XYZ file of C-alpha atoms in Angstrom:
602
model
C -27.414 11.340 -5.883
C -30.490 9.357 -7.340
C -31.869 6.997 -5.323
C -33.727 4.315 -7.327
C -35.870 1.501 -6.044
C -34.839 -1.905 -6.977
C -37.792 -3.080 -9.064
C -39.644 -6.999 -8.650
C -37.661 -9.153 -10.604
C -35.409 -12.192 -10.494
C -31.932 -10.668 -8.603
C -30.039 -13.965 -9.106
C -29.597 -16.115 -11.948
C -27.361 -18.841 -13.702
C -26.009 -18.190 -17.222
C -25.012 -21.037 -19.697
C -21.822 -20.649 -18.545
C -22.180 -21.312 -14.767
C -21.443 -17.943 -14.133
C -24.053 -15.800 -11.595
C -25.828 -13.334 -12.892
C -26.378 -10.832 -10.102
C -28.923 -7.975 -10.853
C -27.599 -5.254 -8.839
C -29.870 -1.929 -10.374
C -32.577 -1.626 -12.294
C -33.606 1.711 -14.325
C -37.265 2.060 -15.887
C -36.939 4.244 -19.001
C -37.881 7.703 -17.043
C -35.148 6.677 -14.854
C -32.956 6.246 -17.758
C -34.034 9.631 -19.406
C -33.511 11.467 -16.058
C -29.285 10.414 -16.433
C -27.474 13.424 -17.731
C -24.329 13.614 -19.458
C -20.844 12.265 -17.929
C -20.924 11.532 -14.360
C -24.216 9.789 -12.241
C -24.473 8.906 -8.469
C -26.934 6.076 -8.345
C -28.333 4.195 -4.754
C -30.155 0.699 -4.800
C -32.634 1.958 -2.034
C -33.245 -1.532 -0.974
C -29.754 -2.545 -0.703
C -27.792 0.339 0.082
C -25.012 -0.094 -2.276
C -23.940 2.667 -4.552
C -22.880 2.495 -8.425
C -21.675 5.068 -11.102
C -23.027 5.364 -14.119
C -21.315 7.291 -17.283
C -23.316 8.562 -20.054
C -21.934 9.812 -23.245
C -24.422 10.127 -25.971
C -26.312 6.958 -26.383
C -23.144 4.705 -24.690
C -23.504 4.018 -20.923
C -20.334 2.070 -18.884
C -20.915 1.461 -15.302
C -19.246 0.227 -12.300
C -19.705 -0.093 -8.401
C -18.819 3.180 -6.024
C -16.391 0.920 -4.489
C -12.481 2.126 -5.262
C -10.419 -0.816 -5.507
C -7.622 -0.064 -3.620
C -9.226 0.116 0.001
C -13.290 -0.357 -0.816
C -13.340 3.990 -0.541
C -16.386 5.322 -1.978
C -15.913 7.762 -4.782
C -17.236 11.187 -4.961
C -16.837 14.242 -7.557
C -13.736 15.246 -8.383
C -13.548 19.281 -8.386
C -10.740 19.659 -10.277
C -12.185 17.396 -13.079
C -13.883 19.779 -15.954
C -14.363 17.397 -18.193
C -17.199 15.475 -16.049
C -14.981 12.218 -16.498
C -13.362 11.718 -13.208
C -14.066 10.584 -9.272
C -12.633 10.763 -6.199
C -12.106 8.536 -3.554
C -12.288 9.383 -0.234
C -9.784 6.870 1.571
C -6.782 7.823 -0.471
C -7.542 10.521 -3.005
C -7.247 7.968 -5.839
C -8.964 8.907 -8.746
C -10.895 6.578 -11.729
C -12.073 8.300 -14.864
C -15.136 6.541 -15.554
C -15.276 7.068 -19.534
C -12.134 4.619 -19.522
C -12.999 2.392 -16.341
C -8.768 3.300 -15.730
C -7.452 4.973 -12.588
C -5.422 7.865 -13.113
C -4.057 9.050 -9.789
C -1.951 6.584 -9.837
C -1.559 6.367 -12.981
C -0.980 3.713 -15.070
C -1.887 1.566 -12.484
C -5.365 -0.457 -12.281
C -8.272 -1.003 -13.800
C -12.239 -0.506 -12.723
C -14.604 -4.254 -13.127
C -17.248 -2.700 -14.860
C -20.688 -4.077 -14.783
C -22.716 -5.360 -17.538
C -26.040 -3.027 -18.846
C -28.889 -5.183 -19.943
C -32.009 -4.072 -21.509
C -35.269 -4.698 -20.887
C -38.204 -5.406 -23.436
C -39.623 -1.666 -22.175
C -36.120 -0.368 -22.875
C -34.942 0.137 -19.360
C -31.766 -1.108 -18.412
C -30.375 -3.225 -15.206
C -26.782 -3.138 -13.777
C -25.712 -6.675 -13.766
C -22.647 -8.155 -11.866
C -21.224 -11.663 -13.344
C -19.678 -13.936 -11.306
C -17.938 -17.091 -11.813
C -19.160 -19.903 -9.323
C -17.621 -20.097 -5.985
C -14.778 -22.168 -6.031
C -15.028 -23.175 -2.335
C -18.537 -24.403 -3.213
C -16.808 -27.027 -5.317
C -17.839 -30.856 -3.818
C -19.644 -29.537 -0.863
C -19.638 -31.555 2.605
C -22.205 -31.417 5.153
C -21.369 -29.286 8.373
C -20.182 -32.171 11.370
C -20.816 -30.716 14.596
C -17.191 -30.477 16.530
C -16.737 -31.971 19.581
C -14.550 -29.849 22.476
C -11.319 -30.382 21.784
C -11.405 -31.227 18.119
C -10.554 -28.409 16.707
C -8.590 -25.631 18.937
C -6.697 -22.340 17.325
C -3.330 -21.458 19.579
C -2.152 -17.834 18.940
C 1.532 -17.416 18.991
C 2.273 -14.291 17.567
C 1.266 -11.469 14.995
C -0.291 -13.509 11.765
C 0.898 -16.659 13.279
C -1.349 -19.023 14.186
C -1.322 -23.029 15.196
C -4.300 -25.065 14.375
C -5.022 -28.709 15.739
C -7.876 -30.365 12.931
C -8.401 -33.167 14.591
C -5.145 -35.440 14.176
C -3.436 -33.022 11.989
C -1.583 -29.504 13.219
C -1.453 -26.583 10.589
C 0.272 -22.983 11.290
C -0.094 -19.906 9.576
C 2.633 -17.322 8.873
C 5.366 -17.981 11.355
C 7.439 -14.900 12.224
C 8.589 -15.430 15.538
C 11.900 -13.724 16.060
C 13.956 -11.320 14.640
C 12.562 -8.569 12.510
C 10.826 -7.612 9.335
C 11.033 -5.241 7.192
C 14.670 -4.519 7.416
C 14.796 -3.598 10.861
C 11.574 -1.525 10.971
C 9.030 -3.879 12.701
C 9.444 -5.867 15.783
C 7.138 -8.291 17.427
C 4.875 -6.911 19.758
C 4.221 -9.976 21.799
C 6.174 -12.208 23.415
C 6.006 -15.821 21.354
C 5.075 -19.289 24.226
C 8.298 -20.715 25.254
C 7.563 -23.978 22.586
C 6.985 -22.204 19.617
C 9.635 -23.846 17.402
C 8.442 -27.192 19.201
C 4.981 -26.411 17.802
C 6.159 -25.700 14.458
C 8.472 -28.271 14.066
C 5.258 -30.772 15.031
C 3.170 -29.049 12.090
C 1.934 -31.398 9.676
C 1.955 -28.230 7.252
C 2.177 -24.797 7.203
C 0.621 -21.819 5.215
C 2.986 -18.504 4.600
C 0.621 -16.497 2.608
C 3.009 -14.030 0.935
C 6.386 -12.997 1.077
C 6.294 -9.830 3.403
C 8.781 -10.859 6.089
C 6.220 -9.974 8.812
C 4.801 -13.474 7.496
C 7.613 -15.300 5.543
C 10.277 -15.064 8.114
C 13.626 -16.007 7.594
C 15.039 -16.191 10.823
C 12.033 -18.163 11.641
C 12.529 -20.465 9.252
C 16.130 -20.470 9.512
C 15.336 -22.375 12.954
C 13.064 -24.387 12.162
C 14.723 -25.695 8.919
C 17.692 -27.043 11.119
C 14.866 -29.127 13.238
C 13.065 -30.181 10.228
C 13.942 -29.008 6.625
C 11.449 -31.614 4.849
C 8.182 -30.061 6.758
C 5.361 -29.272 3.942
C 4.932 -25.796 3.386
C 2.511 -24.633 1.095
C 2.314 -21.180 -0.887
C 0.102 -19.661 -3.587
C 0.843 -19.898 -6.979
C 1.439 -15.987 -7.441
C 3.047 -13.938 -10.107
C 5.929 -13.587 -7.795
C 6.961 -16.443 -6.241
C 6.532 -16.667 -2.686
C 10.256 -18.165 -1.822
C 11.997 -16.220 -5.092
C 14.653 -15.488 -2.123
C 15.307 -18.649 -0.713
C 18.684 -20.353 -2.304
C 19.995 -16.823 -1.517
C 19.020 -16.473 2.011
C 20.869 -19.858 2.841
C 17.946 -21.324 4.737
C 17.515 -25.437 3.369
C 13.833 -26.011 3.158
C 13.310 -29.027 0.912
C 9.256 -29.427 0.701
C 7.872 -26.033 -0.336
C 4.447 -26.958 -2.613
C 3.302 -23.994 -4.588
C -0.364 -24.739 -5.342
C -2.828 -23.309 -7.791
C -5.767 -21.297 -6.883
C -9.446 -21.868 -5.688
C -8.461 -25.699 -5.636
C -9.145 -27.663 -2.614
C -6.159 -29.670 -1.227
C -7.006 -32.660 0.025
C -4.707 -33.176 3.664
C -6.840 -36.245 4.995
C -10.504 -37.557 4.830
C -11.709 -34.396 7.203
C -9.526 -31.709 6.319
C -8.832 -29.865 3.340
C -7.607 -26.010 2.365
C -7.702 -23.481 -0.266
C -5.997 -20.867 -1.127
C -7.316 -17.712 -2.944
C -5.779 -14.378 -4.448
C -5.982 -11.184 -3.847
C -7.399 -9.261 -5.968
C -5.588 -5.809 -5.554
C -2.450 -7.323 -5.600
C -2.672 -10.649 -7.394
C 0.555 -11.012 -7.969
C 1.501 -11.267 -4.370
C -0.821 -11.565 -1.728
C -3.071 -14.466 -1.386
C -5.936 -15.480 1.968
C -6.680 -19.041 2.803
C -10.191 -21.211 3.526
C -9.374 -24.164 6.027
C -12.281 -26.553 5.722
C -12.522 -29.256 8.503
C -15.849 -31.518 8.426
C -17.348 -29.039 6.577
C -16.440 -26.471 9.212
C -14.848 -23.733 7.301
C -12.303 -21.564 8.947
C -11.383 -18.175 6.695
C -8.371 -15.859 6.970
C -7.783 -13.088 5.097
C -4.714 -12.134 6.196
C -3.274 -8.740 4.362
C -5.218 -9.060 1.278
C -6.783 -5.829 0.266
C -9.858 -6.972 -1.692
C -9.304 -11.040 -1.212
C -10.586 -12.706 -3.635
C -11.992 -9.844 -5.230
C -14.292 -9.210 -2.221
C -16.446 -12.373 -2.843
C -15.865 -14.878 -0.205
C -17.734 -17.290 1.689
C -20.504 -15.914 4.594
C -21.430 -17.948 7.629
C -18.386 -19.482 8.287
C -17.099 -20.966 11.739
C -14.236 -18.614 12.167
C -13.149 -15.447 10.602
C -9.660 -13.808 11.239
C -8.550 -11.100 9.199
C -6.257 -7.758 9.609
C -6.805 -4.592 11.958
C -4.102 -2.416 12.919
C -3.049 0.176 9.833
C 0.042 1.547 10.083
C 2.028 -0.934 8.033
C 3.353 1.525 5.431
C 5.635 4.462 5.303
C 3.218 6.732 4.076
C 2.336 9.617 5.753
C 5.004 9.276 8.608
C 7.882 9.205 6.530
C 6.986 11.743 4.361
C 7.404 15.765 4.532
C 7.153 18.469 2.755
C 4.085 20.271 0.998
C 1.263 19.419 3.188
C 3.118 16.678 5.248
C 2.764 18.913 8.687
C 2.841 16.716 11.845
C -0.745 18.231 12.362
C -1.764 16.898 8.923
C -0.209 13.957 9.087
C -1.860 13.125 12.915
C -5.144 14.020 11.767
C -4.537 11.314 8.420
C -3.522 9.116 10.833
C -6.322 9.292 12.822
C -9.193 9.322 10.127
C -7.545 6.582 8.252
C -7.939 4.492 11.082
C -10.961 4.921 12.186
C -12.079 3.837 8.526
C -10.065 1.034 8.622
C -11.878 -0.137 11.612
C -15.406 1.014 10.189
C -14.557 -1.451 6.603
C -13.520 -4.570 8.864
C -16.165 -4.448 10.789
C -19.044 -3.705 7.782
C -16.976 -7.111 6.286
C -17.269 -8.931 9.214
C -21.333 -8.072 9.343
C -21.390 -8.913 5.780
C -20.124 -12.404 5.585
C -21.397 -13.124 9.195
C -18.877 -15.380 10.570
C -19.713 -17.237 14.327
C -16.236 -16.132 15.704
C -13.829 -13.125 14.571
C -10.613 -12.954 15.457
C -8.542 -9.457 14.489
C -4.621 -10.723 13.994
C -1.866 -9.729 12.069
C -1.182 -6.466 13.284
C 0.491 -7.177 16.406
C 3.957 -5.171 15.479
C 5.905 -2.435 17.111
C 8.809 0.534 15.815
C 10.708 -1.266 18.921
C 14.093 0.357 17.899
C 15.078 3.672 19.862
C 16.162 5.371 16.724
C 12.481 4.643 15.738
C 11.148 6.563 18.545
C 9.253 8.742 16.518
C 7.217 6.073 14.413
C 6.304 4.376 17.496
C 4.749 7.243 19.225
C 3.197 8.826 15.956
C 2.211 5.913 13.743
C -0.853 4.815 15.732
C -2.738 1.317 15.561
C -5.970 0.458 16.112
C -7.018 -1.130 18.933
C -8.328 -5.050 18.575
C -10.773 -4.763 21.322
C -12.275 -1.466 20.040
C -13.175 -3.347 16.156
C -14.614 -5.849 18.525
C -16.985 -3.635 20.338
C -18.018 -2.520 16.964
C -18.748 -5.560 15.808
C -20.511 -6.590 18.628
C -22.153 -3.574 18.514
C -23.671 -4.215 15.061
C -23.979 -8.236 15.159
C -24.082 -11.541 17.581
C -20.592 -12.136 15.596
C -18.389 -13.870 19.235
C -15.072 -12.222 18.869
C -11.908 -12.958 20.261
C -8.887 -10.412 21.327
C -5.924 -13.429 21.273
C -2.843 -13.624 23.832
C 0.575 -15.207 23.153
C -0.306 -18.998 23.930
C -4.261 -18.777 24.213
C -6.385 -21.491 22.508
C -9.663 -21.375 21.479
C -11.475 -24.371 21.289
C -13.770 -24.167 18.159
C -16.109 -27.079 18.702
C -16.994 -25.575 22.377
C -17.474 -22.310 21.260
C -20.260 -23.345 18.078
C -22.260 -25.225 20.394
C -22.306 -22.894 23.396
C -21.015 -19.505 22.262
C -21.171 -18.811 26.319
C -18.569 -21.919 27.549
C -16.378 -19.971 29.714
C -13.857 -22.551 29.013
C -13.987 -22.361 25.092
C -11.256 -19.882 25.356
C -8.095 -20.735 27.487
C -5.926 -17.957 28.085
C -1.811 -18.649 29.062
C -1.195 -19.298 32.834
C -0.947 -15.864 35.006
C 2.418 -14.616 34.826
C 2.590 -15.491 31.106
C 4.609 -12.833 29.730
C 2.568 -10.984 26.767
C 4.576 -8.427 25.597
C 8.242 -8.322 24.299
C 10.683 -6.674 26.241
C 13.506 -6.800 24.265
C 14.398 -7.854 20.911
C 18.158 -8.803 20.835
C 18.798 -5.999 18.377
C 22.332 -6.003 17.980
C 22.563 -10.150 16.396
C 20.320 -8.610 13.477
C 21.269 -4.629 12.947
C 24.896 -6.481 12.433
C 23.666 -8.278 9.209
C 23.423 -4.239 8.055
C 26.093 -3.569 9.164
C 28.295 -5.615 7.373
C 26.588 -4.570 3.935
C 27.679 -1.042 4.743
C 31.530 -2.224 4.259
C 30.894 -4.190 1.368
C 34.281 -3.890 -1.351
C 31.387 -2.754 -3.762
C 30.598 0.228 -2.812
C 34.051 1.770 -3.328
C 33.263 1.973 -6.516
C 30.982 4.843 -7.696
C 29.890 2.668 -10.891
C 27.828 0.508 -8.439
C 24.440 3.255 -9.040
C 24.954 2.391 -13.317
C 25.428 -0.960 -12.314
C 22.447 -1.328 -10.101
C 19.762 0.561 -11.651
C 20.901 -0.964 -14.845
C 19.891 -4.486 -13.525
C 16.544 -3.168 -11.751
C 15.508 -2.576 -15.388
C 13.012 0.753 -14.829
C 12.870 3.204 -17.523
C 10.971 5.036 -19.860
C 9.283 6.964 -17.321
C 9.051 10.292 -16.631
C 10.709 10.455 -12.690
C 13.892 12.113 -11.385
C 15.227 10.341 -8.358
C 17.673 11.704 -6.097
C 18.716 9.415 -3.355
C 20.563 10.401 0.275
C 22.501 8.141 1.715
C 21.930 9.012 5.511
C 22.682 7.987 9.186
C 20.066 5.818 10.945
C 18.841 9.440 12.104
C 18.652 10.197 8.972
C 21.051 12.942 8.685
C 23.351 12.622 5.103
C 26.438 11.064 5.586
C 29.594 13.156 4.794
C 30.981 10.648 2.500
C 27.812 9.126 1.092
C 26.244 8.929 -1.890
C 23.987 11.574 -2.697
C 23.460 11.379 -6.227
C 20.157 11.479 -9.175
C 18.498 8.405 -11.397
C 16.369 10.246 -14.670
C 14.282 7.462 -15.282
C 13.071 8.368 -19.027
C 16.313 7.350 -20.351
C 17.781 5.570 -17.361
C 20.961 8.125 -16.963
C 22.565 9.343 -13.754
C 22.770 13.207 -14.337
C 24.554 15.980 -11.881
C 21.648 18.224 -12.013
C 18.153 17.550 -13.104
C 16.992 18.273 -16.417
C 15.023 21.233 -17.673
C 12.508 19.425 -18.913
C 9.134 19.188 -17.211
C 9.348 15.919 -14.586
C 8.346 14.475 -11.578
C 10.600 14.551 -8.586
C 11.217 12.455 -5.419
C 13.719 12.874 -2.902
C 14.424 10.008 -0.909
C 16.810 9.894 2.086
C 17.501 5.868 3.221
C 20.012 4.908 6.347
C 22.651 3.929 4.151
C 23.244 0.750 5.724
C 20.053 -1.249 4.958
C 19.991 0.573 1.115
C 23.899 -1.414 0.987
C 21.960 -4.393 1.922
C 18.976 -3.823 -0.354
C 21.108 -3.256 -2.886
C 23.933 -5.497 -2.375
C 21.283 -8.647 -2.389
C 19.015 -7.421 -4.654
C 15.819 -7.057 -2.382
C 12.519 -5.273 -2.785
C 12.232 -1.847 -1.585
C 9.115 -2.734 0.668
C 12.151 -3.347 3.271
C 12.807 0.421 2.500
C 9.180 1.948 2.466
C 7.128 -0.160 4.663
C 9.894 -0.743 6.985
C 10.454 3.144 7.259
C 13.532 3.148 6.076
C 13.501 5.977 4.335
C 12.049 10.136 4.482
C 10.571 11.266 1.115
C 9.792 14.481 -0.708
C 7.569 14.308 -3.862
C 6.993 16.870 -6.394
C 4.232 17.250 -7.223
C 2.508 15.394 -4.503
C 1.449 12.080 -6.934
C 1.902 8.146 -5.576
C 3.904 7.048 -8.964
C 2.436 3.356 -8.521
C 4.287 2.278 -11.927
C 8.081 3.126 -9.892
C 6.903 1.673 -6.722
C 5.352 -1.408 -7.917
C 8.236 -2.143 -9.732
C 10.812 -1.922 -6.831
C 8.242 -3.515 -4.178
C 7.083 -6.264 -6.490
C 9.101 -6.679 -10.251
C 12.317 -6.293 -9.545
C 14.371 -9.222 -11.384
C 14.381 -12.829 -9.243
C 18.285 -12.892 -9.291
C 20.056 -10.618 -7.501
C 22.920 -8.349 -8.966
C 26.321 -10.189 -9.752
C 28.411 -8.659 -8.015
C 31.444 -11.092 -8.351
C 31.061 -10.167 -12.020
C 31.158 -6.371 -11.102
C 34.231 -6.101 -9.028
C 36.193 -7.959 -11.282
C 35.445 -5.807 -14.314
C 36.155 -2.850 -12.070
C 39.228 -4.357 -10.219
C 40.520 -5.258 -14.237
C 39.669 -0.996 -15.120
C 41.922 -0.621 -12.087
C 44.664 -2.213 -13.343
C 44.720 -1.087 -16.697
C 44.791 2.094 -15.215
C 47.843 1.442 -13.452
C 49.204 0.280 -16.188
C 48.681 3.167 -17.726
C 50.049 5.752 -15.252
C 53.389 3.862 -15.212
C 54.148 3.931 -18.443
């Protein structure tokens, strides 16, 4: 790797446009001569951050060594001959750098690449534009808090209940039932009054439409209390409720807002809400801003806001466990051993851990909170995923960040409240943190899971599913083709052992056709084995798959052993907004019946 020294000149500057120019690299012309052809390793010696440079000929592209899936850094990729193609080390994905595309997965994202500008000596710098912070839009002066002013209530998981000042706010209320199908379960045990508390909201933030944070059981209690309370969601590609006229909850005052905006809630407070920026289309992160106190939360987003967000800010809470996706555990095959998939496990954590707490040093907040991973496999027929798909521990990413920086952090409880105000102005007020009364119960001891397997259940029966034509019917509507992937899907037990009498049956995706054997032609292959009684109910109402692969629904066998983020994406994220019509489907079929009949009488 070359290591080049960052040489005297302006690093930050304001184009014509308002953008910020941010000189990240600068080469002197033996510097530049020293490149060779295809791939180059570069190191800002002063910083510490890493870039790529790509040389063919006289053209140069460039980029950071930052993958933009998980922030992995890239290195060589040895089965690349053509001197086009990295690495990364999280997750194996790969970015060939002539093209700034990613190709493992393919088809899926794009690199930002950084702008070369050169000098009157014919060097060149490695310059990062940046549009201006929106959050720096009508700036207020910082009003110290007084105790009690502000306070932050955990409750569960990503849920959180904020008093600013006269006005209550809560984040992402799941608070009973399950998500993901019937995958996760809450870990802790919600206070007594948490639909009192939400019903008293002023407003609430749901930042996306995982269930683990747009909770329809949740909601279906708290709409019966108070169906007109303000809810407020991103304005993302897919919308955040797409599923609420069929889900039979009545919620009357859902504002979808645009953003980097500020929206104005009284004289002191205001909130904006910002995308993600690996998954725009979904997933969005919130600044709270109260007397000029800023409160930031991150929630799931992978990259949020691109990775540019504001430093120094009162209160930071963000992600920590892992462990909220089907892959490794519910794949096998190939190189999916236990022993591989333990020792995956196990790195990928301690990664995790090692990029939230390098963020948290970064944009130096005075309190950290680590939330929104607070789930369990609770289920007995999930015994497996609960003793093998490992989380990190909260207090251990706070010992690291404590180890590193004077960043307070906070390990919440089911009904604790920190007091903000206390906290800023004496980080050592034993009473800026309350914790629940001894005896408080913290962790869930059962999760009532009969009421919600049921809803399953009853999917399984549905009058559809006598009729074979359902696959045609429902693939046809999903809309996925022209794409090189066999599917063959199981329908299995919830032990995942293939039913007798289920479906077992193959999707070719290239021309969308439903073949007894797979074709000779060169494809890609994935097995997938789902209990077939939340597939019914995925199917039946038309929901996204992420019930099926993040709520480890399923077991899957790839070949060869490639993410296909084009298939995936589509089922998690693009399926169409209205679900199947069924009514339409049975009577067509019940009609084919008939005329059959018909038919054999005569």
């Amino acid at each position: 790797m070359l290591v080049v020294k960052l040489h005297f000149m302006p690093a930050v500057f304001t184009c014509n446009d308002g953008q910020t120019a941010h000189t990240l690299l600068q080469l002197a012309t033996s510097e530049e001569e020293s490149l060779k052809e295809g791939i180059n390793f570069l190191r800002n010696k002063d910083s510490g951050k890493n870039f790529i440079i790509y040389k063919n000929g006289e053209e140069l592209r460039a980029c950071k060594n930052l993958c933009k899936h998980q922030g992995g850094t890239f290195i060589k990729d040895i089965e690349d001959l053509g001197n086009r193609t990295v690495r990364c080390t999280k997750h194996n994905w790969k970015l060939d750098v002539s093209s700034m595309k990613y190709v493992n997965p393919p088809d899926s994202f794009c690199q930002e690449e950084l702008v070369i500008e050169r000098d009157e000596e014919n060097g060149f710098s490695l310059v990062e534009l940046s549009p201006p912070n929106p959050w720096d839009t009508d700036p207020r002066m910082v009003v110290c808090l007084e105790k009690g002013e502000v306070q932050v209530t955990y409750l569960t998981h990503a849920c959180m209940d904020l008093k600013l000042g006269n006005k209550r706010m809560v984040f992402d209320p799941w608070l009973i039932g399950p998500a993901f199908a019937r995958g996760w379960w809450l870990l802790h045990e919600p206070p007594c009054d948490w639909l009192e508390r939400l019903c008293q909201a002023d407003l609430i933030y749901i930042s996306h439409m995982h269930s683990d944070h747009l909770s329809y059981p949740t909601l279906r209690k708290l709409s019966e209390k108070r169906p007109d309370i303000p809810i407020y969601v991103g304005k993302t590609e897919r919308p955040v409720f797409w599923y609420l006229n069929k889900s039979g909850v009545k919620l009357t005052n859902i504002n979808v807002v645009p953003f980097g905006t500020w929206q104005e809630v009284d004289e002191n407070l205001r909130f904006m809400i910002l995308m993600d920026g690996v998954h725009p289309e979904m997933d969005t992160c919130i600044i709270v801003e109260y007397k000029g106190n800023k409160i930031l939360n991150t929630v799931d987003c992978t990259r949020p806001n691109g990775g540019k967000l504001p430093t120094n800010v009162a209160l930071m809470m963000s992600d920590f466990a892992g462990g909220a996706s089907g892959f490794p555990m519910t794949f096998s095959g190939g190189k999916f051993t236990e022993e591989w998939k333990s020792q995956f496990i196990k790195t990928e954590r301690k990664k995790l851990l090692n990029y939230k707490a390098q963020l948290v040093k970064d944009l130096n907040p005075r309190i950290y909170c680590p939330f929104a991973g607070y789930f369990v496999e609770a289920h007995p027929s999930d015994k497996y995923l609960k003793e093998t798909n490992l989380k990190n521990d909260p207090n251990e990413l706070n010992k690291l960040i404590g180890n590193s920086s004077d960043v307070l952090t906070w390990t919440p409880k089911p009904g604790a409240t920190l007091d903000l105000g206390s906290l800023l102005n004496d980080p050592t007020d034993q009473n800026g943190i309350i914790d629940p009364p001894p005896g408080t119960k913290i962790f869930k001891e059962s999760w009532d899971f009969d009421i919600y397997l049921s809803v399953f259940s009853s999917s399984f029966d549905d009058e559809i599913f006598r009729y074979p034509s359902w696959i045609k019917e429902y693939f046809t509507w999903a809309g996925f083709k022209g794409y090189n992937l066999v599917l063959r899907m199981i329908e299995t037990d919830e032990h995942f052992v293939p039913l007798p009498k289920g479906y077992n049956y193959l999707v070719d995706f290239m021309d969308l056709s439903f073949p007894t054997e797979r074709p000779e032609r060169e494809h890609s292959y994935e097995e997938i084995s789902s209990r077939a009684t939340v597939m019914r109910h995925v199917v039946k109402h038309g929901l996204l798959w992420d019930d099926l692969y993040i709520g480890f629904q399923t077991r899957i066998q790839r070949n060869p052993d490639i993410y296909h983020h084009q298939f995936w994406n589509h089922f998690q994220i693009k399926l169409p907004l209205t679900p199947p019509d069924w009514e339409v489907f049975l009577d067509q079929e019940k009609a084919n019946d008939a005329t059959l009949q018909n038919c054999n009488i005569m």
